[in-house]
mmCIF file of C-alpha atoms in Angstrom:
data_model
loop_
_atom_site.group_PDB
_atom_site.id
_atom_site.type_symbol
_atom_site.label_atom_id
_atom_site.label_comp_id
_atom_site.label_asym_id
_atom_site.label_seq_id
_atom_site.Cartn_x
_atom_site.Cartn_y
_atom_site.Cartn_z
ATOM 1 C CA UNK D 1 -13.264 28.349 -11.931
ATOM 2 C CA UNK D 2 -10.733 30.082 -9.706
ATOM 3 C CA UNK D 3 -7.215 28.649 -10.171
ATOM 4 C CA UNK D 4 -4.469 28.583 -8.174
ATOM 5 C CA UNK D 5 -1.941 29.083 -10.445
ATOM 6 C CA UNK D 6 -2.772 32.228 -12.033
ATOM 7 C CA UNK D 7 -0.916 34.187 -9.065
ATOM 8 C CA UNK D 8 1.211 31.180 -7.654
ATOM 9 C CA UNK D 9 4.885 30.889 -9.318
ATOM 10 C CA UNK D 10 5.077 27.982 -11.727
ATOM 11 C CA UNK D 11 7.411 24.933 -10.161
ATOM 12 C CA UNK D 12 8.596 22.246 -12.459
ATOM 13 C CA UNK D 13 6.812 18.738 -11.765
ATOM 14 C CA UNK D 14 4.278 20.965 -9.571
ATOM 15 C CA UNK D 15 0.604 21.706 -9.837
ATOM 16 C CA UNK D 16 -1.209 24.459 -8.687
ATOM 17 C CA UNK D 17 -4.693 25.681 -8.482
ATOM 18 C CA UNK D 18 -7.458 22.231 -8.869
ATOM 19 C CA UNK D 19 -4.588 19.887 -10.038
ATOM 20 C CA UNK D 20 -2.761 20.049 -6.417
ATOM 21 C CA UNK D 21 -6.088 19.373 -4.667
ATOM 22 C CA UNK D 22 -6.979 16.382 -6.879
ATOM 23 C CA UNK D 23 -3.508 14.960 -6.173
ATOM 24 C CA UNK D 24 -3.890 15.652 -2.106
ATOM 25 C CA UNK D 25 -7.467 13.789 -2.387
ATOM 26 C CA UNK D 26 -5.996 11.069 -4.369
ATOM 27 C CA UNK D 27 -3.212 10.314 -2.350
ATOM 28 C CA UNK D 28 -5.912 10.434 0.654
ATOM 29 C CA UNK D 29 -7.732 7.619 -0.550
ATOM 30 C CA UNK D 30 -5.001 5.881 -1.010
ATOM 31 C CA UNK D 31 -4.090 5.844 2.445
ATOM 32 C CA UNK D 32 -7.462 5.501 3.225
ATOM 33 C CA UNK D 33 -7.253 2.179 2.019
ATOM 34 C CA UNK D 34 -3.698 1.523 2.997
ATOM 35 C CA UNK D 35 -5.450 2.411 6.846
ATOM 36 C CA UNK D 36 -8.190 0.047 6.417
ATOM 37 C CA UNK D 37 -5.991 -2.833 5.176
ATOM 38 C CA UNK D 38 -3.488 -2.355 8.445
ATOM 39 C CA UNK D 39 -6.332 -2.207 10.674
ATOM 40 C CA UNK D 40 -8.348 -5.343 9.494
ATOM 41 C CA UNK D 41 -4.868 -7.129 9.730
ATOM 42 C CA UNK D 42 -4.318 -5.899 13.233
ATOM 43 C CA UNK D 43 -7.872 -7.317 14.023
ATOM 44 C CA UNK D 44 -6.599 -10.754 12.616
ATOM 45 C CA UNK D 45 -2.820 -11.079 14.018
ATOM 46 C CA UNK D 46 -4.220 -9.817 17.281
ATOM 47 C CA UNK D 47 -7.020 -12.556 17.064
ATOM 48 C CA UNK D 48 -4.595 -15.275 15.929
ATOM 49 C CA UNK D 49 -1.824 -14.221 18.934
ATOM 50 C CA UNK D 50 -4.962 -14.243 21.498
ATOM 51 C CA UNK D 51 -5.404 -17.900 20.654
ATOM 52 C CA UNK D 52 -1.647 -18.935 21.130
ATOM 53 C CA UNK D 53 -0.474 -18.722 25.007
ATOM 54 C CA UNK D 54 3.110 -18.371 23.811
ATOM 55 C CA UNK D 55 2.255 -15.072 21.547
ATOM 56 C CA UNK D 56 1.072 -12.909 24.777
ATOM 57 C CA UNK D 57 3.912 -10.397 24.352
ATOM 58 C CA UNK D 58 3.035 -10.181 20.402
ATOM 59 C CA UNK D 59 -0.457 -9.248 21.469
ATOM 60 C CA UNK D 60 0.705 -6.925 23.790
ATOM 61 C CA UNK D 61 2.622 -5.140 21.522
ATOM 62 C CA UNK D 62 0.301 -5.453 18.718
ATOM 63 C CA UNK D 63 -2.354 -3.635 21.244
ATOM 64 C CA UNK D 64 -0.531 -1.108 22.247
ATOM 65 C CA UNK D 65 -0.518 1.003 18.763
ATOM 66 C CA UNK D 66 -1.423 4.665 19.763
ATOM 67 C CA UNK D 67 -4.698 6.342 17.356
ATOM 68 C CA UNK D 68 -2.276 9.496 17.698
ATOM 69 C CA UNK D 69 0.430 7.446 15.671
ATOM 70 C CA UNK D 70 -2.261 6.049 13.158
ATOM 71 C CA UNK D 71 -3.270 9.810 12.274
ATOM 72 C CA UNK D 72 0.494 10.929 11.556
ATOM 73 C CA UNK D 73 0.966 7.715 9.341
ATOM 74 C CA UNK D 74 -2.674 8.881 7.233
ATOM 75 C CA UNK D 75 -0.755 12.016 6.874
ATOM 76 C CA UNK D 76 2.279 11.147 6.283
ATOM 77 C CA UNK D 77 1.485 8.748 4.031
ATOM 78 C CA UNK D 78 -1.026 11.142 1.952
ATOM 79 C CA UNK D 79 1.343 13.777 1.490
ATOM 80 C CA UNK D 80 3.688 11.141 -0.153
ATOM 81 C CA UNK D 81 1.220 9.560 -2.903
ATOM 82 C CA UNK D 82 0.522 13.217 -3.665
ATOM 83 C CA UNK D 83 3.990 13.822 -4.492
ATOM 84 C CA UNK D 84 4.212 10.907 -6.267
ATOM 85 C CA UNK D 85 3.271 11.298 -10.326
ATOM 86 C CA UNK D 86 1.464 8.777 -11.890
ATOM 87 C CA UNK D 87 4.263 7.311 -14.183
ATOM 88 C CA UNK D 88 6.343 6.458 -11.090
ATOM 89 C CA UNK D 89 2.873 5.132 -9.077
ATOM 90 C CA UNK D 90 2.392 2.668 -12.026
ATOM 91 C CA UNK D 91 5.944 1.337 -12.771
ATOM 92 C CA UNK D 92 5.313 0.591 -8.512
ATOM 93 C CA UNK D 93 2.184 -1.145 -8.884
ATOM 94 C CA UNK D 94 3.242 -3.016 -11.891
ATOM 95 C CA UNK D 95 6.627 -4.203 -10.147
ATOM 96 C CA UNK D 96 4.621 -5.133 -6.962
ATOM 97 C CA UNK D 97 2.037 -7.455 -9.005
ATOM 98 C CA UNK D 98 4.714 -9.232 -10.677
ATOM 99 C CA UNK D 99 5.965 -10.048 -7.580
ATOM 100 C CA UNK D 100 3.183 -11.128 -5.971
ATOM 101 C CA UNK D 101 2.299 -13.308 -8.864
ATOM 102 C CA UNK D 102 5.576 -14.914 -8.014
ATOM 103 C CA UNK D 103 4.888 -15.129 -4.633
ATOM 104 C CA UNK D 104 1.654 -16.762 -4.644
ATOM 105 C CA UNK D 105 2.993 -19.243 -7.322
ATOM 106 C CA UNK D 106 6.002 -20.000 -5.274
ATOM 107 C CA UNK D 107 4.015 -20.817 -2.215
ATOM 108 C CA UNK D 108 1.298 -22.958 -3.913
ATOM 109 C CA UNK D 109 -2.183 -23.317 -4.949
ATOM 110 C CA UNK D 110 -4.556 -21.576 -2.027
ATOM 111 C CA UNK D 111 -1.781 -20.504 0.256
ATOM 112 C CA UNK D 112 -1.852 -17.032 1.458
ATOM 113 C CA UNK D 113 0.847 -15.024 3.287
ATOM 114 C CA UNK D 114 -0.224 -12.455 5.733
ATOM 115 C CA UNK D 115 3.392 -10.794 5.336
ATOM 116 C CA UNK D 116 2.326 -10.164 1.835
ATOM 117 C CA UNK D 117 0.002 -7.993 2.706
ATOM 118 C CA UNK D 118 1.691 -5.816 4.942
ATOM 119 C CA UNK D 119 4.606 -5.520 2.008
ATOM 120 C CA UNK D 120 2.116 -4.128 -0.174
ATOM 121 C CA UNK D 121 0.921 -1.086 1.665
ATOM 122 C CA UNK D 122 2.810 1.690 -0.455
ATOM 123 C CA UNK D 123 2.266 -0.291 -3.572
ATOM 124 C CA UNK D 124 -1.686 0.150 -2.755
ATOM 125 C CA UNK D 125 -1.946 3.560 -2.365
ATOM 126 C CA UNK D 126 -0.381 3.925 -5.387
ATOM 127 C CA UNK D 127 -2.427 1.274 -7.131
ATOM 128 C CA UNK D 128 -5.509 3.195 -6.180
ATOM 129 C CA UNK D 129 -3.870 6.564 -6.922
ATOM 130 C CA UNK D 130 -3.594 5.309 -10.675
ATOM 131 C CA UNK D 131 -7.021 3.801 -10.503
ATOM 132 C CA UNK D 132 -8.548 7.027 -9.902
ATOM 133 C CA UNK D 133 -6.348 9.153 -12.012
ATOM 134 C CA UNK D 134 -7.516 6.640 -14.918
ATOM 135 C CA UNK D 135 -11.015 5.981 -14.364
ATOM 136 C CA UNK D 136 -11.859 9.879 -13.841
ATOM 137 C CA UNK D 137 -9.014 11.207 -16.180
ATOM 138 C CA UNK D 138 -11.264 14.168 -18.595
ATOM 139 C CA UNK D 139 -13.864 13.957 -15.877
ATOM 140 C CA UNK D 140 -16.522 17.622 -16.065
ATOM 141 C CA UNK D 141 -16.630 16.889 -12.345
ATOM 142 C CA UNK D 142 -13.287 15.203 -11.283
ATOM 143 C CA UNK D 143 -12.495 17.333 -8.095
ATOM 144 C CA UNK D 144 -15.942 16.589 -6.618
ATOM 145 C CA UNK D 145 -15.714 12.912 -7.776
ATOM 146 C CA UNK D 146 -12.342 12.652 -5.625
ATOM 147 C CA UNK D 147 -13.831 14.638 -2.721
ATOM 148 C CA UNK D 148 -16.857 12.469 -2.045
ATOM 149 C CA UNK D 149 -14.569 9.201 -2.685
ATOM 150 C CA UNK D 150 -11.981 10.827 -0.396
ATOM 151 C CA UNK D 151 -15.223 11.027 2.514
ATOM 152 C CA UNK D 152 -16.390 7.139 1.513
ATOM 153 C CA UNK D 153 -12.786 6.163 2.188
ATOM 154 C CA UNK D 154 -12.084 8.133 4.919
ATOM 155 C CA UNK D 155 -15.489 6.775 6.801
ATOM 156 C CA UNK D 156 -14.455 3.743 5.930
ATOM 157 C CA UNK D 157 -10.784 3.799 7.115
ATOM 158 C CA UNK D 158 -12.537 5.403 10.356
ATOM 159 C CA UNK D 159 -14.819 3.124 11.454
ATOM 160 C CA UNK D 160 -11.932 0.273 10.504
ATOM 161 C CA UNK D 161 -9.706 1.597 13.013
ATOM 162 C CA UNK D 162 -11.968 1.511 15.882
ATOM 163 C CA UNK D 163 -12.882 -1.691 15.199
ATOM 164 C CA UNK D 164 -9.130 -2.465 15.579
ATOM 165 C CA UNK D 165 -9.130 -0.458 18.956
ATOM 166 C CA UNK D 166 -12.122 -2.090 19.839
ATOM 167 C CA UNK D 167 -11.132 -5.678 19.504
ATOM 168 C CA UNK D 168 -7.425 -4.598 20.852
ATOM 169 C CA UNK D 169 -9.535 -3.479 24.250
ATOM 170 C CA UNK D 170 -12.289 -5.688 24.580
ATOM 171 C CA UNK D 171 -12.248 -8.668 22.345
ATOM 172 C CA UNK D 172 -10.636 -10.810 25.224
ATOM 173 C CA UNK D 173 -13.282 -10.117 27.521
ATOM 174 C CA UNK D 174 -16.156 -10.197 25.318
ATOM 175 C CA UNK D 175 -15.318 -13.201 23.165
ATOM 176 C CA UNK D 176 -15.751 -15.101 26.691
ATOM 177 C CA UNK D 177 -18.963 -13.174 28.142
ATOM 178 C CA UNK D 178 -20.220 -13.409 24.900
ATOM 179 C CA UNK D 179 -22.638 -10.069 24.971
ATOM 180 C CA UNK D 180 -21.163 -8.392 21.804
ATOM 181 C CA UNK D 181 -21.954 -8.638 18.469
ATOM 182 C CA UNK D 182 -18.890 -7.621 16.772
ATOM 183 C CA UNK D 183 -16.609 -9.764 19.102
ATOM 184 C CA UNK D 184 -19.163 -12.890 18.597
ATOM 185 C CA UNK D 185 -19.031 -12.330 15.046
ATOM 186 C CA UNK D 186 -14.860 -12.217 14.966
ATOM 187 C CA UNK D 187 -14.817 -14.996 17.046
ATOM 188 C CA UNK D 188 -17.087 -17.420 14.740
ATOM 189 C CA UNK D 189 -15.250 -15.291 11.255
ATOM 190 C CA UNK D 190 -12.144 -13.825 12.221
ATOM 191 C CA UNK D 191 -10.507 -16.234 9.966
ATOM 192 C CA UNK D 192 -11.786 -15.452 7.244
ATOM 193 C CA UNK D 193 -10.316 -11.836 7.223
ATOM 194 C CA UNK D 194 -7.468 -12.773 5.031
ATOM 195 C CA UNK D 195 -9.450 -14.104 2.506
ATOM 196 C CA UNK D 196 -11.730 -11.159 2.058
ATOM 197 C CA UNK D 197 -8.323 -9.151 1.579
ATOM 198 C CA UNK D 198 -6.878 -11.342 -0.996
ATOM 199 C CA UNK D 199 -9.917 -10.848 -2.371
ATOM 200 C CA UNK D 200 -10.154 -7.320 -2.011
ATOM 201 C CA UNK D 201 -6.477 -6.957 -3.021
ATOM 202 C CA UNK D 202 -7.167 -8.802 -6.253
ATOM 203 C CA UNK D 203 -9.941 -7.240 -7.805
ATOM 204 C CA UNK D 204 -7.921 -3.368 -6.679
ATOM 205 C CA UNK D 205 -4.631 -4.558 -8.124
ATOM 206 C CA UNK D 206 -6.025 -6.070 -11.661
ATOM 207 C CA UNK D 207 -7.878 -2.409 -11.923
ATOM 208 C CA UNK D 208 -4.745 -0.804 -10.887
ATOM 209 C CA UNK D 209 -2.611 -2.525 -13.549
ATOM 210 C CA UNK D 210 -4.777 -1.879 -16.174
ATOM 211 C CA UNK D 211 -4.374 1.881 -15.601
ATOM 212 C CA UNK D 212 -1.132 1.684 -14.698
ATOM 213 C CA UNK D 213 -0.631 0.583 -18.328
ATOM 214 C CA UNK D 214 -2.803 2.978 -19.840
ATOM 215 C CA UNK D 215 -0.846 5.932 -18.056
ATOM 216 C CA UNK D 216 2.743 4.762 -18.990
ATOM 217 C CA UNK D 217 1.774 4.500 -22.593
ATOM 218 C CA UNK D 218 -0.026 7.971 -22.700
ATOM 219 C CA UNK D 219 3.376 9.519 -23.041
ATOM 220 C CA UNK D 220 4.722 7.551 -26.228
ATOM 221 C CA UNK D 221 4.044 9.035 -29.705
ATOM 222 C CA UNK D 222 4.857 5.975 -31.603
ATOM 223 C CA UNK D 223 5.350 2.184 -30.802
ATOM 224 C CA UNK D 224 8.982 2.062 -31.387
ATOM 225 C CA UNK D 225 9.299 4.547 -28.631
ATOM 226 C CA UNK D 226 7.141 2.100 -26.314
ATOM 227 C CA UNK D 227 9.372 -0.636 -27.141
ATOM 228 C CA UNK D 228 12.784 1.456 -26.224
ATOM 229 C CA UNK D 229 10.771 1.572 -22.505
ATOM 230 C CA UNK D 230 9.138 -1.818 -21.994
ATOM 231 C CA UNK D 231 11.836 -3.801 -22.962
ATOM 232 C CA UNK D 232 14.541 -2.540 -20.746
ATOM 233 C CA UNK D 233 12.008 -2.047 -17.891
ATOM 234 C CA UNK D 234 10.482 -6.013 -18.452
ATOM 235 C CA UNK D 235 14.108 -7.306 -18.049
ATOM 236 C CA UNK D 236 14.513 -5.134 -15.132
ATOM 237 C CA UNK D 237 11.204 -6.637 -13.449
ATOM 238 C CA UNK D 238 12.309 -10.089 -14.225
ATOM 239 C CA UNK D 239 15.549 -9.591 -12.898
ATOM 240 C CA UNK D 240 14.293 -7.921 -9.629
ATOM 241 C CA UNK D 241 11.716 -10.806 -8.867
ATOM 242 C CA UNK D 242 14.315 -13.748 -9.613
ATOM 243 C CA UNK D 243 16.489 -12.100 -6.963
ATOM 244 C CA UNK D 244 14.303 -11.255 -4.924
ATOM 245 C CA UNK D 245 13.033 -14.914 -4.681
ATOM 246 C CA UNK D 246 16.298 -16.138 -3.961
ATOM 247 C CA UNK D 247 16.948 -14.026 -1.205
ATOM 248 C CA UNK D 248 13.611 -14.998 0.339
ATOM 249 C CA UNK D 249 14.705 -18.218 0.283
ATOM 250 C CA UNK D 250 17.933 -17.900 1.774
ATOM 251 C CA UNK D 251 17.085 -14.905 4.464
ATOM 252 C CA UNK D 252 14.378 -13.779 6.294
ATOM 253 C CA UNK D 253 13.355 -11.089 8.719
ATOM 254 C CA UNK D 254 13.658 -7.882 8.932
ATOM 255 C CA UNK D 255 16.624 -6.854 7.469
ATOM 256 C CA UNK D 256 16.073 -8.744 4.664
ATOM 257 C CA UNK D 257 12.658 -6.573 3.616
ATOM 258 C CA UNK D 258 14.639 -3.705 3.901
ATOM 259 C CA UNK D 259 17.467 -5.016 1.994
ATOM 260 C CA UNK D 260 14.506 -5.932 -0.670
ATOM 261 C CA UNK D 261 13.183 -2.467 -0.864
ATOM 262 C CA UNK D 262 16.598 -1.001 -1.564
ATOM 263 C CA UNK D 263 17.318 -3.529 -4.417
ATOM 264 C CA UNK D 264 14.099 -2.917 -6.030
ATOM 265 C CA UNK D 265 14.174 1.233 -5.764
ATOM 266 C CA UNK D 266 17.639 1.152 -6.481
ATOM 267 C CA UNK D 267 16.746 -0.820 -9.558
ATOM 268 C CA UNK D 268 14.169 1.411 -10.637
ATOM 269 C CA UNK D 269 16.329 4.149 -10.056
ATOM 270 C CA UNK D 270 18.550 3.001 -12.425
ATOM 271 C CA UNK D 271 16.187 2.142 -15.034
ATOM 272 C CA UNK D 272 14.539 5.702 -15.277
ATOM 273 C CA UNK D 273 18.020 7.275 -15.277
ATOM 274 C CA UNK D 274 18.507 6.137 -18.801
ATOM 275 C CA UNK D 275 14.790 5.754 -19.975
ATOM 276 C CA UNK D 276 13.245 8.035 -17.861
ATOM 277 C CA UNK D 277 12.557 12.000 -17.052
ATOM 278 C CA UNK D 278 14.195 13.781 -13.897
ATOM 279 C CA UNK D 279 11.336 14.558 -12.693
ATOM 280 C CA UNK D 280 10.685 10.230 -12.087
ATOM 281 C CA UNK D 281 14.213 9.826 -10.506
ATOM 282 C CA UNK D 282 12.489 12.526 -7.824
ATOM 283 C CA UNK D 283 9.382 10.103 -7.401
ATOM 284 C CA UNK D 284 11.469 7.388 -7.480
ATOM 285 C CA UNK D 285 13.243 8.942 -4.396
ATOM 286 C CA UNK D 286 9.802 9.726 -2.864
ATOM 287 C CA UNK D 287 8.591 6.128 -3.215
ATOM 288 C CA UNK D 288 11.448 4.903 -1.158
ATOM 289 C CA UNK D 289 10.247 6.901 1.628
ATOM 290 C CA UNK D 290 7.113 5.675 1.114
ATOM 291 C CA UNK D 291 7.839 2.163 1.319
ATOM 292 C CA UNK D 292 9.861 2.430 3.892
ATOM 293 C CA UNK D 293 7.860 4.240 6.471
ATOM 294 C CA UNK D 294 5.188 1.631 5.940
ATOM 295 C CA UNK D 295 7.461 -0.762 7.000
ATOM 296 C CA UNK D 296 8.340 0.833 10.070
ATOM 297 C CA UNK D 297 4.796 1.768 10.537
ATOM 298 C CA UNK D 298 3.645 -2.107 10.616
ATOM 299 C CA UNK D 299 7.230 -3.165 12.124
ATOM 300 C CA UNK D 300 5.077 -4.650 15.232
ATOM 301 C CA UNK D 301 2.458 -6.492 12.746
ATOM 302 C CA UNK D 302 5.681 -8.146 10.702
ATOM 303 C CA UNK D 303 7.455 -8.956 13.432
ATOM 304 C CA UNK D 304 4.275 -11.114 14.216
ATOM 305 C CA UNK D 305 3.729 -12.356 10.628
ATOM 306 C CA UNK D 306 7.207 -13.593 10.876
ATOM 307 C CA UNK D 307 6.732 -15.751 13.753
ATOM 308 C CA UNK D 308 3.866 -16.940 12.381
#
């Protein structure tokens, strides 16, 4: 097959040829199903703000999200999972599930945050970017495996986005005329949206670690050399999460996600500084980005979560 990189220079950390277009339809997916989680939660929150008279200006704002903004973030937001190598993608995935565990446990048995879902938007892509890179890893056909999930999730993230617009136009007045299908059905089921993503979200994440396990110890040659990384990088984790539950406790808002982020990257930083390769300080760098322009991106749908 043609490749790329038999006339394109050779870049350390880079790909060319096949390898560059399996990391571009990975990291499509990815936000394919960082899309469809946004807009399924916009459905909800604008659903749940609908029904409270003093939430009208969270509806508002919550409506007004332009499609023209949603296409730059699916960009966006591709480009950076395919820049992102696996190793980094995993130690992100892993470090999110351990601190969702400790969420969920912290908040009690079958409570559910919706602000826990928006926080976990990069840490998805990524979760799904090591699910595929494991499960089709050796593949004879890999490139068109990605390419027809890459259309399944990108039909899917389409048809989940006008539903949002939909139900951001015309749930209000069909929900009381009472003509539409999809509106009837929200109306009698809407609550149950966050339950099919916890759902959803649990069965992607315990796939997602599982690989992201596999792919970390790929690169050790012996079990002493697996020890010299997990144990630094478990007392990291554990570190991270303790903190980061006492600062939920004490602060919230805003600033205080933000603050999160930076402790946790910054950590990580750290970490692969002495354990790591340069080339997973650079992802490290990239997965900042990432996490924080989903953050901005759903800034609207926190602010909401918050005041919930």
């Amino acid at each position: 097959m043609f490749s790329l990189g038999s006339w394109l220079p050779a870049l350390p950390g880079l790909a060319w040829g096949w390898a560059l277009l399996d990391a571009l339809l990975q990291g499509l997916v990815g936000a394919c199903a960082v899309l469809v989680l946004c807009s399924l939660l916009k459905v909800y929150l604008y659903i749940q703000c609908l029904n409270d008279p003093e939430r009208q200006v969270e509806k508002e704002a919550i409506g007004a999200q332009r499609w023209v903004l949603e296409l730059l973030h699916a960009v966006v937001l591709t480009a950076l999972l395919a820049l992102v190598g696996s190793r980094v993608a995993a130690l992100v995935v892993l470090e999110f599930s351990l601190r969702a565990v400790s969420t969920v446990l912290s908040l009690g048995k079958g409570a559910h945050s919706s602000q826990l879902y928006l926080l976990c938007q990069y840490s998805l892509g990524c979760g799904v970017s090591c699910g595929l890179s494991f499960l089709l890893e050796g593949a004879p056909h890999r490139t068109c495996n990605l390419a027809l999930a890459a259309g399944l999730a990108g039909l899917l993230a389409t048809y989940a986005q006008r539903l949002a617009r939909h139900v951001c136009t015309l749930y209000e007045l069909h929900s009381r005329a009472r003509y539409c299908g999809i509106c009837i059905f929200l109306l009698a089921a809407g609550h149950g949206i966050p339950r099919l993503l916890w759902n959803a979200l649990a069965i992607t994440f315990a796939v997602a670690d599982l690989a992201a396990v596999a792919l970390i110890n790929r690169d050790f040659l012996s079990t002493a050399e697996a020890i010299r990384f997990w144990t630094p990088l478990t007392i990291c984790y554990t570190l991270l999460v303790v903190y980061m539950q006492e600062e939920s406790r004490q602060s919230a808002g805003g600033r205080a996600v933000y603050q999160t982020v930076l402790v946790r990257m910054g950590g990580l930083f750290i970490l692969l500084l002495t354990v790591g390769r340069w080339t997973d300080v650079f992802h490290v760098l990239i997965s900042l980005l990432g996490e924080l322009w989903c953050l901005l991106r759903a800034g609207v749908m926190l602010e909401a979560c918050w005041r919930q």
